[in-house]
Tab-separated table of N, CA and C in Angstrom:
chain	number	residue	atom	x	y	z
A	1	MET	N	-9.040	16.786	3.520
A	1	MET	CA	-8.989	15.438	2.992
A	1	MET	C	-10.089	15.258	1.956
A	2	THR	N	-9.751	14.533	0.907
A	2	THR	CA	-10.716	14.180	-0.124
A	2	THR	C	-10.875	12.672	-0.119
A	3	LYS	N	-12.098	12.192	-0.064
A	3	LYS	CA	-12.358	10.755	-0.097
A	3	LYS	C	-12.286	10.291	-1.553
A	4	ILE	N	-11.421	9.321	-1.823
A	4	ILE	CA	-11.282	8.727	-3.150
A	4	ILE	C	-12.010	7.390	-3.130
A	5	ARG	N	-12.823	7.160	-4.105
A	5	ARG	CA	-13.580	5.911	-4.193
A	5	ARG	C	-13.077	5.138	-5.413
A	6	TYR	N	-12.610	3.917	-5.183
A	6	TYR	CA	-12.113	3.047	-6.251
A	6	TYR	C	-13.048	1.857	-6.356
A	7	ARG	N	-13.647	1.689	-7.506
A	7	ARG	CA	-14.529	0.554	-7.745
A	7	ARG	C	-14.255	0.023	-9.142
A	8	GLU	N	-13.608	-1.114	-9.180
A	8	GLU	CA	-13.304	-1.774	-10.446
A	8	GLU	C	-13.569	-3.255	-10.258
A	9	SER	N	-13.381	-4.027	-11.303
A	9	SER	CA	-13.622	-5.467	-11.212
A	9	SER	C	-12.660	-6.150	-10.246
A	10	ASP	N	-11.498	-5.528	-10.006
A	10	ASP	CA	-10.503	-6.142	-9.138
A	10	ASP	C	-10.645	-5.765	-7.663
A	11	GLY	N	-11.512	-4.827	-7.319
A	11	GLY	CA	-11.692	-4.470	-5.920
A	11	GLY	C	-12.462	-3.194	-5.738
A	12	ALA	N	-12.825	-2.938	-4.489
A	12	ALA	CA	-13.565	-1.728	-4.159
A	12	ALA	C	-13.106	-1.238	-2.798
A	13	PHE	N	-12.629	0.011	-2.761
A	13	PHE	CA	-12.177	0.590	-1.505
A	13	PHE	C	-12.247	2.107	-1.591
A	14	ASP	N	-12.240	2.728	-0.445
A	14	ASP	CA	-12.136	4.176	-0.327
A	14	ASP	C	-10.828	4.475	0.390
A	15	LEU	N	-10.286	5.645	0.140
A	15	LEU	CA	-9.157	6.130	0.938
A	15	LEU	C	-9.195	7.646	0.965
A	16	ASP	N	-8.571	8.220	1.983
A	16	ASP	CA	-8.529	9.676	2.146
A	16	ASP	C	-7.254	10.219	1.538
A	17	LEU	N	-7.410	11.216	0.684
A	17	LEU	CA	-6.282	11.859	0.032
A	17	LEU	C	-6.112	13.255	0.632
A	18	PRO	N	-4.965	13.549	1.259
A	18	PRO	CA	-4.750	14.866	1.868
A	18	PRO	C	-4.694	15.974	0.822
A	19	GLY	N	-4.952	17.199	1.256
A	19	GLY	CA	-4.798	18.349	0.376
A	19	GLY	C	-3.376	18.421	-0.143
A	20	GLY	N	-3.207	18.800	-1.387
A	20	GLY	CA	-1.879	18.892	-1.984
A	20	GLY	C	-1.370	17.570	-2.541
A	21	TRP	N	-2.166	16.519	-2.433
A	21	TRP	CA	-1.803	15.218	-2.995
A	21	TRP	C	-2.694	14.950	-4.198
A	22	GLN	N	-2.152	14.233	-5.168
A	22	GLN	CA	-2.901	13.947	-6.386
A	22	GLN	C	-2.908	12.452	-6.664
A	23	MET	N	-3.889	12.019	-7.427
A	23	MET	CA	-4.043	10.626	-7.768
A	23	MET	C	-4.256	10.492	-9.272
A	24	ASP	N	-3.597	9.502	-9.864
A	24	ASP	CA	-3.797	9.164	-11.268
A	24	ASP	C	-3.957	7.658	-11.359
A	25	ARG	N	-4.665	7.225	-12.354
A	25	ARG	CA	-4.757	5.786	-12.619
A	25	ARG	C	-3.472	5.341	-13.300
A	26	ASP	N	-2.996	4.160	-12.931
A	26	ASP	CA	-1.800	3.593	-13.545
A	26	ASP	C	-2.241	2.759	-14.745
A	27	ALA	N	-2.137	3.327	-15.926
A	27	ALA	CA	-2.595	2.666	-17.151
A	27	ALA	C	-1.757	1.434	-17.476
A	28	GLU	N	-0.507	1.423	-17.046
A	28	GLU	CA	0.388	0.316	-17.382
A	28	GLU	C	0.192	-0.897	-16.474
A	29	ASP	N	0.217	-0.674	-15.159
A	29	ASP	CA	0.159	-1.788	-14.205
A	29	ASP	C	-1.177	-1.916	-13.493
A	30	GLY	N	-2.064	-0.946	-13.666
A	30	GLY	CA	-3.336	-0.956	-12.949
A	30	GLY	C	-3.203	-0.275	-11.602
A	31	GLY	N	-4.319	-0.003	-10.980
A	31	GLY	CA	-4.320	0.623	-9.670
A	31	GLY	C	-4.180	2.129	-9.741
A	32	LEU	N	-3.721	2.692	-8.637
A	32	LEU	CA	-3.626	4.140	-8.483
A	32	LEU	C	-2.196	4.556	-8.181
A	33	LEU	N	-1.792	5.691	-8.725
A	33	LEU	CA	-0.514	6.323	-8.400
A	33	LEU	C	-0.830	7.589	-7.621
A	34	ILE	N	-0.264	7.702	-6.423
A	34	ILE	CA	-0.588	8.809	-5.533
A	34	ILE	C	0.708	9.508	-5.136
A	35	SER	N	0.707	10.841	-5.228
A	35	SER	CA	1.902	11.592	-4.854
A	35	SER	C	1.516	12.992	-4.418
A	36	ALA	N	2.408	13.589	-3.647
A	36	ALA	CA	2.232	14.985	-3.263
A	36	ALA	C	2.712	15.860	-4.410
A	37	GLU	N	2.044	16.984	-4.602
A	37	GLU	CA	2.545	17.947	-5.574
A	37	GLU	C	3.942	18.354	-5.109
A	38	ASP	N	4.919	18.299	-5.990
A	38	ASP	CA	6.315	18.574	-5.645
A	38	ASP	C	6.825	17.652	-4.541
A	39	GLY	N	6.294	16.433	-4.487
A	39	GLY	CA	6.690	15.480	-3.452
A	39	GLY	C	7.983	14.752	-3.789
A	40	VAL	N	8.430	13.929	-2.837
A	40	VAL	CA	9.689	13.211	-3.004
A	40	VAL	C	9.486	11.741	-3.355
A	41	GLY	N	8.262	11.221	-3.187
A	41	GLY	CA	8.036	9.801	-3.413
A	41	GLY	C	6.754	9.527	-4.171
A	42	LEU	N	6.489	8.239	-4.363
A	42	LEU	CA	5.312	7.795	-5.099
A	42	LEU	C	4.700	6.604	-4.387
A	43	LEU	N	3.388	6.651	-4.198
A	43	LEU	CA	2.625	5.559	-3.596
A	43	LEU	C	1.829	4.885	-4.710
A	44	HIS	N	2.006	3.575	-4.839
A	44	HIS	CA	1.255	2.792	-5.825
A	44	HIS	C	0.340	1.847	-5.057
A	45	VAL	N	-0.948	1.921	-5.339
A	45	VAL	CA	-1.953	1.087	-4.676
A	45	VAL	C	-2.664	0.298	-5.758
A	46	ILE	N	-2.675	-1.019	-5.602
A	46	ILE	CA	-3.311	-1.867	-6.608
A	46	ILE	C	-4.138	-2.949	-5.919
A	47	ALA	N	-5.344	-3.158	-6.413
A	47	ALA	CA	-6.258	-4.146	-5.845
A	47	ALA	C	-6.214	-5.422	-6.670
A	48	PHE	N	-6.446	-6.540	-5.981
A	48	PHE	CA	-6.496	-7.838	-6.637
A	48	PHE	C	-7.789	-8.533	-6.238
A	49	ASP	N	-8.441	-9.096	-7.219
A	49	ASP	CA	-9.673	-9.833	-6.985
A	49	ASP	C	-9.342	-11.154	-6.295
A	50	ARG	N	-10.151	-11.517	-5.326
A	50	ARG	CA	-9.974	-12.770	-4.598
A	50	ARG	C	-11.298	-13.510	-4.565
A	51	ASP	N	-11.248	-14.775	-4.224
A	51	ASP	CA	-12.464	-15.562	-4.021
A	51	ASP	C	-13.281	-14.868	-2.935
A	52	PRO	N	-14.571	-14.613	-3.183
A	52	PRO	CA	-15.394	-13.874	-2.208
A	52	PRO	C	-15.455	-14.512	-0.830
A	53	GLU	N	-15.203	-15.805	-0.743
A	53	GLU	CA	-15.245	-16.487	0.552
A	53	GLU	C	-13.878	-16.564	1.221
A	54	GLU	N	-12.837	-16.172	0.509
A	54	GLU	CA	-11.480	-16.310	1.023
A	54	GLU	C	-11.119	-15.163	1.965
A	55	GLU	N	-10.688	-15.537	3.164
A	55	GLU	CA	-10.150	-14.553	4.106
A	55	GLU	C	-8.650	-14.786	4.175
A	56	THR	N	-7.891	-13.737	3.964
A	56	THR	CA	-6.437	-13.839	3.888
A	56	THR	C	-5.809	-12.991	4.975
A	57	ASP	N	-4.767	-13.511	5.596
A	57	ASP	CA	-4.015	-12.765	6.606
A	57	ASP	C	-3.065	-11.807	5.891
A	58	PRO	N	-3.207	-10.487	6.099
A	58	PRO	CA	-2.346	-9.545	5.380
A	58	PRO	C	-0.864	-9.720	5.705
A	59	ALA	N	-0.532	-10.087	6.936
A	59	ALA	CA	0.883	-10.275	7.292
A	59	ALA	C	1.480	-11.449	6.522
A	60	GLU	N	0.731	-12.539	6.375
A	60	GLU	CA	1.238	-13.680	5.614
A	60	GLU	C	1.488	-13.294	4.160
A	61	GLU	N	0.581	-12.522	3.586
A	61	GLU	CA	0.763	-12.072	2.202
A	61	GLU	C	1.965	-11.138	2.085
A	62	LEU	N	2.159	-10.271	3.080
A	62	LEU	CA	3.296	-9.357	3.082
A	62	LEU	C	4.612	-10.129	3.181
A	63	TYR	N	4.679	-11.100	4.102
A	63	TYR	CA	5.896	-11.896	4.238
A	63	TYR	C	6.203	-12.660	2.948
A	64	ALA	N	5.174	-13.179	2.286
A	64	ALA	CA	5.373	-13.906	1.029
A	64	ALA	C	5.965	-12.975	-0.035
A	65	PHE	N	5.436	-11.756	-0.128
A	65	PHE	CA	5.974	-10.787	-1.085
A	65	PHE	C	7.438	-10.474	-0.766
A	66	LEU	N	7.721	-10.189	0.491
A	66	LEU	CA	9.087	-9.837	0.884
A	66	LEU	C	10.047	-10.984	0.612
A	67	GLU	N	9.613	-12.205	0.868
A	67	GLU	CA	10.455	-13.368	0.584
A	67	GLU	C	10.750	-13.464	-0.911
A	68	ASP	N	9.734	-13.244	-1.743
A	68	ASP	CA	9.946	-13.257	-3.199
A	68	ASP	C	10.958	-12.202	-3.624
A	69	GLN	N	10.991	-11.075	-2.923
A	69	GLN	CA	11.916	-9.987	-3.236
A	69	GLN	C	13.267	-10.152	-2.542
A	70	GLU	N	13.413	-11.241	-1.780
A	70	GLU	CA	14.626	-11.534	-1.011
A	70	GLU	C	14.932	-10.434	0.000
A	71	ILE	N	13.875	-9.947	0.636
A	71	ILE	CA	14.004	-8.927	1.675
A	71	ILE	C	13.714	-9.591	3.016
A	72	GLU	N	14.651	-9.443	3.940
A	72	GLU	CA	14.498	-10.060	5.248
A	72	GLU	C	14.159	-8.996	6.282
A	73	ILE	N	13.057	-9.214	6.973
A	73	ILE	CA	12.694	-8.342	8.091
A	73	ILE	C	12.236	-9.223	9.240
A	74	GLU	N	12.296	-8.664	10.433
A	74	GLU	CA	11.862	-9.373	11.622
A	74	GLU	C	10.370	-9.147	11.840
A	75	GLU	N	9.751	-10.071	12.546
A	75	GLU	CA	8.312	-9.978	12.803
A	75	GLU	C	7.941	-8.676	13.506
A	76	ASP	N	8.812	-8.198	14.404
A	76	ASP	CA	8.494	-6.958	15.134
A	76	ASP	C	8.667	-5.707	14.271
A	77	GLU	N	9.105	-5.878	13.010
A	77	GLU	CA	9.235	-4.749	12.089
A	77	GLU	C	7.994	-4.578	11.210
A	78	VAL	N	6.965	-5.372	11.480
A	78	VAL	CA	5.711	-5.290	10.733
A	78	VAL	C	4.630	-4.748	11.658
A	79	ASP	N	3.932	-3.711	11.199
A	79	ASP	CA	2.808	-3.143	11.941
A	79	ASP	C	1.517	-3.692	11.357
A	80	ASP	N	0.656	-4.208	12.222
A	80	ASP	CA	-0.651	-4.724	11.814
A	80	ASP	C	-1.729	-3.894	12.489
A	81	PHE	N	-2.757	-3.523	11.733
A	81	PHE	CA	-3.894	-2.874	12.363
A	81	PHE	C	-5.156	-3.062	11.546
A	82	GLU	N	-6.282	-2.886	12.214
A	82	GLU	CA	-7.596	-3.064	11.597
A	82	GLU	C	-7.952	-1.837	10.762
A	83	LEU	N	-8.747	-2.071	9.730
A	83	LEU	CA	-9.225	-1.005	8.859
A	83	LEU	C	-10.747	-0.923	8.940
A	84	GLU	N	-11.268	0.225	8.594
A	84	GLU	CA	-12.716	0.398	8.522
A	84	GLU	C	-13.272	-0.562	7.467
A	85	GLY	N	-14.451	-1.080	7.714
A	85	GLY	CA	-15.082	-1.964	6.736
A	85	GLY	C	-14.673	-3.417	6.883
A	86	GLY	N	-14.066	-3.771	8.006
A	86	GLY	CA	-13.766	-5.172	8.266
A	86	GLY	C	-12.446	-5.676	7.747
A	87	GLY	N	-11.581	-4.836	7.269
A	87	GLY	CA	-10.297	-5.274	6.755
A	87	GLY	C	-9.172	-5.081	7.751
A	88	ALA	N	-7.985	-5.483	7.331
A	88	ALA	CA	-6.776	-5.301	8.133
A	88	ALA	C	-5.624	-5.022	7.176
A	89	ILE	N	-4.567	-4.407	7.716
A	89	ILE	CA	-3.387	-4.099	6.908
A	89	ILE	C	-2.130	-4.464	7.688
A	90	ALA	N	-1.116	-4.910	6.978
A	90	ALA	CA	0.213	-5.162	7.528
A	90	ALA	C	1.185	-4.284	6.736
A	91	LEU	N	2.013	-3.512	7.451
A	91	LEU	CA	2.952	-2.570	6.830
A	91	LEU	C	4.365	-2.799	7.348
A	92	CYS	N	5.341	-2.566	6.487
A	92	CYS	CA	6.735	-2.567	6.937
A	92	CYS	C	7.499	-1.503	6.170
A	93	GLU	N	8.647	-1.145	6.693
A	93	GLU	CA	9.533	-0.165	6.068
A	93	GLU	C	10.927	-0.771	5.995
A	94	TYR	N	11.646	-0.460	4.934
A	94	TYR	CA	13.015	-0.934	4.810
A	94	TYR	C	13.769	-0.075	3.797
A	95	LEU	N	15.080	-0.208	3.802
A	95	LEU	CA	15.937	0.458	2.826
A	95	LEU	C	16.451	-0.594	1.849
A	96	ALA	N	16.512	-0.224	0.577
A	96	ALA	CA	17.008	-1.150	-0.442
A	96	ALA	C	17.919	-0.396	-1.402
A	97	GLU	N	19.017	-1.051	-1.753
A	97	GLU	CA	19.945	-0.456	-2.704
A	97	GLU	C	19.428	-0.716	-4.112
A	98	GLU	N	19.311	0.347	-4.885
A	98	GLU	CA	18.823	0.251	-6.257
A	98	GLU	C	19.781	1.026	-7.145
A	99	GLU	N	20.426	0.308	-8.043
A	99	GLU	CA	21.460	0.886	-8.892
A	99	GLU	C	22.505	1.528	-7.990
A	100	ASP	N	22.733	2.832	-8.073
A	100	ASP	CA	23.751	3.469	-7.240
A	100	ASP	C	23.153	4.259	-6.091
A	101	GLU	N	21.862	4.044	-5.814
A	101	GLU	CA	21.181	4.802	-4.766
A	101	GLU	C	20.539	3.872	-3.759
A	102	VAL	N	20.252	4.431	-2.592
A	102	VAL	CA	19.500	3.699	-1.577
A	102	VAL	C	18.113	4.319	-1.526
A	103	ALA	N	17.091	3.456	-1.556
A	103	ALA	CA	15.709	3.922	-1.529
A	103	ALA	C	15.032	3.464	-0.247
A	104	PHE	N	14.149	4.301	0.253
A	104	PHE	CA	13.273	3.962	1.377
A	104	PHE	C	12.006	3.353	0.788
A	105	TRP	N	11.561	2.253	1.356
A	105	TRP	CA	10.333	1.599	0.917
A	105	TRP	C	9.390	1.409	2.096
A	106	MET	N	8.121	1.659	1.857
A	106	MET	CA	7.056	1.279	2.773
A	106	MET	C	6.129	0.391	1.941
A	107	VAL	N	5.948	-0.831	2.404
A	107	VAL	CA	5.151	-1.794	1.657
A	107	VAL	C	4.055	-2.316	2.574
A	108	GLY	N	2.865	-2.445	2.021
A	108	GLY	CA	1.748	-2.936	2.813
A	108	GLY	C	0.820	-3.816	2.017
A	109	VAL	N	0.167	-4.711	2.736
A	109	VAL	CA	-0.880	-5.551	2.164
A	109	VAL	C	-2.105	-5.396	3.052
A	110	ALA	N	-3.213	-5.045	2.433
A	110	ALA	CA	-4.486	-4.932	3.136
A	110	ALA	C	-5.423	-5.995	2.585
A	111	THR	N	-6.186	-6.606	3.469
A	111	THR	CA	-7.120	-7.638	3.030
A	111	THR	C	-8.464	-7.470	3.720
A	112	ALA	N	-9.466	-7.937	3.041
A	112	ALA	CA	-10.812	-8.099	3.578
A	112	ALA	C	-11.373	-9.308	2.847
A	113	LYS	N	-12.460	-9.809	3.304
A	113	LYS	CA	-13.037	-11.000	2.686
A	113	LYS	C	-13.215	-10.765	1.182
A	114	GLY	N	-12.537	-11.581	0.382
A	114	GLY	CA	-12.655	-11.490	-1.060
A	114	GLY	C	-11.842	-10.388	-1.714
A	115	GLN	N	-11.038	-9.644	-0.947
A	115	GLN	CA	-10.260	-8.546	-1.526
A	115	GLN	C	-8.846	-8.512	-0.950
A	116	LEU	N	-7.916	-8.088	-1.796
A	116	LEU	CA	-6.534	-7.893	-1.383
A	116	LEU	C	-6.021	-6.640	-2.074
A	117	LEU	N	-5.329	-5.822	-1.329
A	117	LEU	CA	-4.782	-4.577	-1.854
A	117	LEU	C	-3.294	-4.547	-1.519
A	118	PHE	N	-2.480	-4.233	-2.513
A	118	PHE	CA	-1.040	-4.124	-2.319
A	118	PHE	C	-0.660	-2.653	-2.468
A	119	ALA	N	0.149	-2.156	-1.549
A	119	ALA	CA	0.590	-0.763	-1.600
A	119	ALA	C	2.100	-0.704	-1.439
A	120	SER	N	2.736	0.132	-2.252
A	120	SER	CA	4.175	0.344	-2.102
A	120	SER	C	4.467	1.827	-2.293
A	121	TYR	N	5.273	2.346	-1.388
A	121	TYR	CA	5.714	3.739	-1.449
A	121	TYR	C	7.227	3.724	-1.462
A	122	SER	N	7.824	4.539	-2.321
A	122	SER	CA	9.285	4.650	-2.307
A	122	SER	C	9.700	6.094	-2.521
A	123	CYS	N	10.850	6.409	-1.960
A	123	CYS	CA	11.473	7.717	-2.130
A	123	CYS	C	12.966	7.548	-1.846
A	124	PRO	N	13.778	8.524	-2.203
A	124	PRO	CA	15.208	8.424	-1.888
A	124	PRO	C	15.428	8.339	-0.370
A	125	SER	N	16.364	7.498	0.031
A	125	SER	CA	16.707	7.384	1.446
A	125	SER	C	17.109	8.749	1.991
A	126	GLY	N	16.644	9.058	3.181
A	126	GLY	CA	16.918	10.345	3.792
A	126	GLY	C	15.801	11.347	3.577
A	127	GLU	N	14.910	11.065	2.627
A	127	GLU	CA	13.778	11.948	2.330
A	127	GLU	C	12.475	11.446	2.952
A	128	GLU	N	12.495	10.248	3.520
A	128	GLU	CA	11.254	9.608	3.982
A	128	GLU	C	10.516	10.378	5.073
A	129	GLU	N	11.233	11.141	5.880
A	129	GLU	CA	10.572	11.899	6.955
A	129	GLU	C	9.579	12.920	6.408
A	130	LYS	N	9.767	13.341	5.169
A	130	LYS	CA	8.895	14.352	4.577
A	130	LYS	C	7.493	13.833	4.310
A	131	GLU	N	7.348	12.520	4.026
A	131	GLU	CA	6.039	12.011	3.612
A	131	GLU	C	5.595	10.727	4.286
A	132	SER	N	6.460	10.021	4.988
A	132	SER	CA	6.096	8.683	5.474
A	132	SER	C	4.909	8.690	6.432
A	133	VAL	N	4.789	9.684	7.284
A	133	VAL	CA	3.646	9.748	8.211
A	133	VAL	C	2.353	9.953	7.426
A	134	ILE	N	2.394	10.812	6.428
A	134	ILE	CA	1.199	11.059	5.606
A	134	ILE	C	0.832	9.805	4.822
A	135	VAL	N	1.815	9.102	4.286
A	135	VAL	CA	1.539	7.871	3.542
A	135	VAL	C	0.904	6.837	4.464
A	136	ARG	N	1.419	6.716	5.689
A	136	ARG	CA	0.796	5.794	6.660
A	136	ARG	C	-0.661	6.189	6.919
A	137	ASP	N	-0.911	7.480	7.051
A	137	ASP	CA	-2.286	7.941	7.270
A	137	ASP	C	-3.186	7.598	6.080
A	138	ILE	N	-2.674	7.770	4.871
A	138	ILE	CA	-3.449	7.406	3.678
A	138	ILE	C	-3.786	5.921	3.721
A	139	LEU	N	-2.790	5.087	3.997
A	139	LEU	CA	-3.016	3.644	4.024
A	139	LEU	C	-3.936	3.239	5.170
A	140	ALA	N	-3.830	3.911	6.305
A	140	ALA	CA	-4.711	3.608	7.438
A	140	ALA	C	-6.158	4.007	7.157
A	141	SER	N	-6.361	4.885	6.186
A	141	SER	CA	-7.721	5.340	5.861
A	141	SER	C	-8.455	4.394	4.903
A	142	ILE	N	-7.768	3.366	4.409
A	142	ILE	CA	-8.399	2.437	3.471
A	142	ILE	C	-9.626	1.813	4.122
A	143	ALA	N	-10.715	1.824	3.390
A	143	ALA	CA	-11.951	1.182	3.840
A	143	ALA	C	-12.464	0.345	2.678
A	144	PHE	N	-12.502	-0.968	2.863
A	144	PHE	CA	-13.008	-1.850	1.817
A	144	PHE	C	-14.513	-1.696	1.716
A	145	ARG	N	-14.999	-1.766	0.508
A	145	ARG	CA	-16.438	-1.646	0.228
A	145	ARG	C	-16.889	-2.818	-0.625
A	146	THR	N	-18.166	-3.065	-0.589
A	146	THR	CA	-18.747	-4.099	-1.418
A	146	THR	C	-18.749	-3.640	-2.859
A	147	ARG	N	-18.296	-4.512	-3.744
A	147	ARG	CA	-18.314	-4.172	-5.164
A	147	ARG	C	-19.731	-4.284	-5.688
A	148	SER	N	-20.136	-3.328	-6.509
A	148	SER	CA	-21.476	-3.397	-7.088
A	148	SER	C	-21.457	-3.110	-8.567
């Protein structure tokens, strides 16, 4: 595992990148693009600046995003857990039809005081078993840090 440190005006966090995985900055949308060499999917992680005093529930932010996308999931389909550094993350998985294909999506929102991180992973449906556990591990390794 390689520890990746992200420190920009929009947020500060660390995450663990497994061997054989690579990271690039997303020049167009911001954040990080993470994928396995010869992998089947792409993980996009983007941080958003928040009021330093604001504490946000990651599940509420996740539900708001899903509602905007017109995606319906049940409460028991969302996994919530604590992160190192005082944060928490809410994750869900679903299938969505895109053009003539079905895609697997894993979407998560992580929050800590004054910080919010949005993560989305997608790959062709049926291929998710190859990387979904590793992607969950990457997201579970997020540790929010103080921006300096």
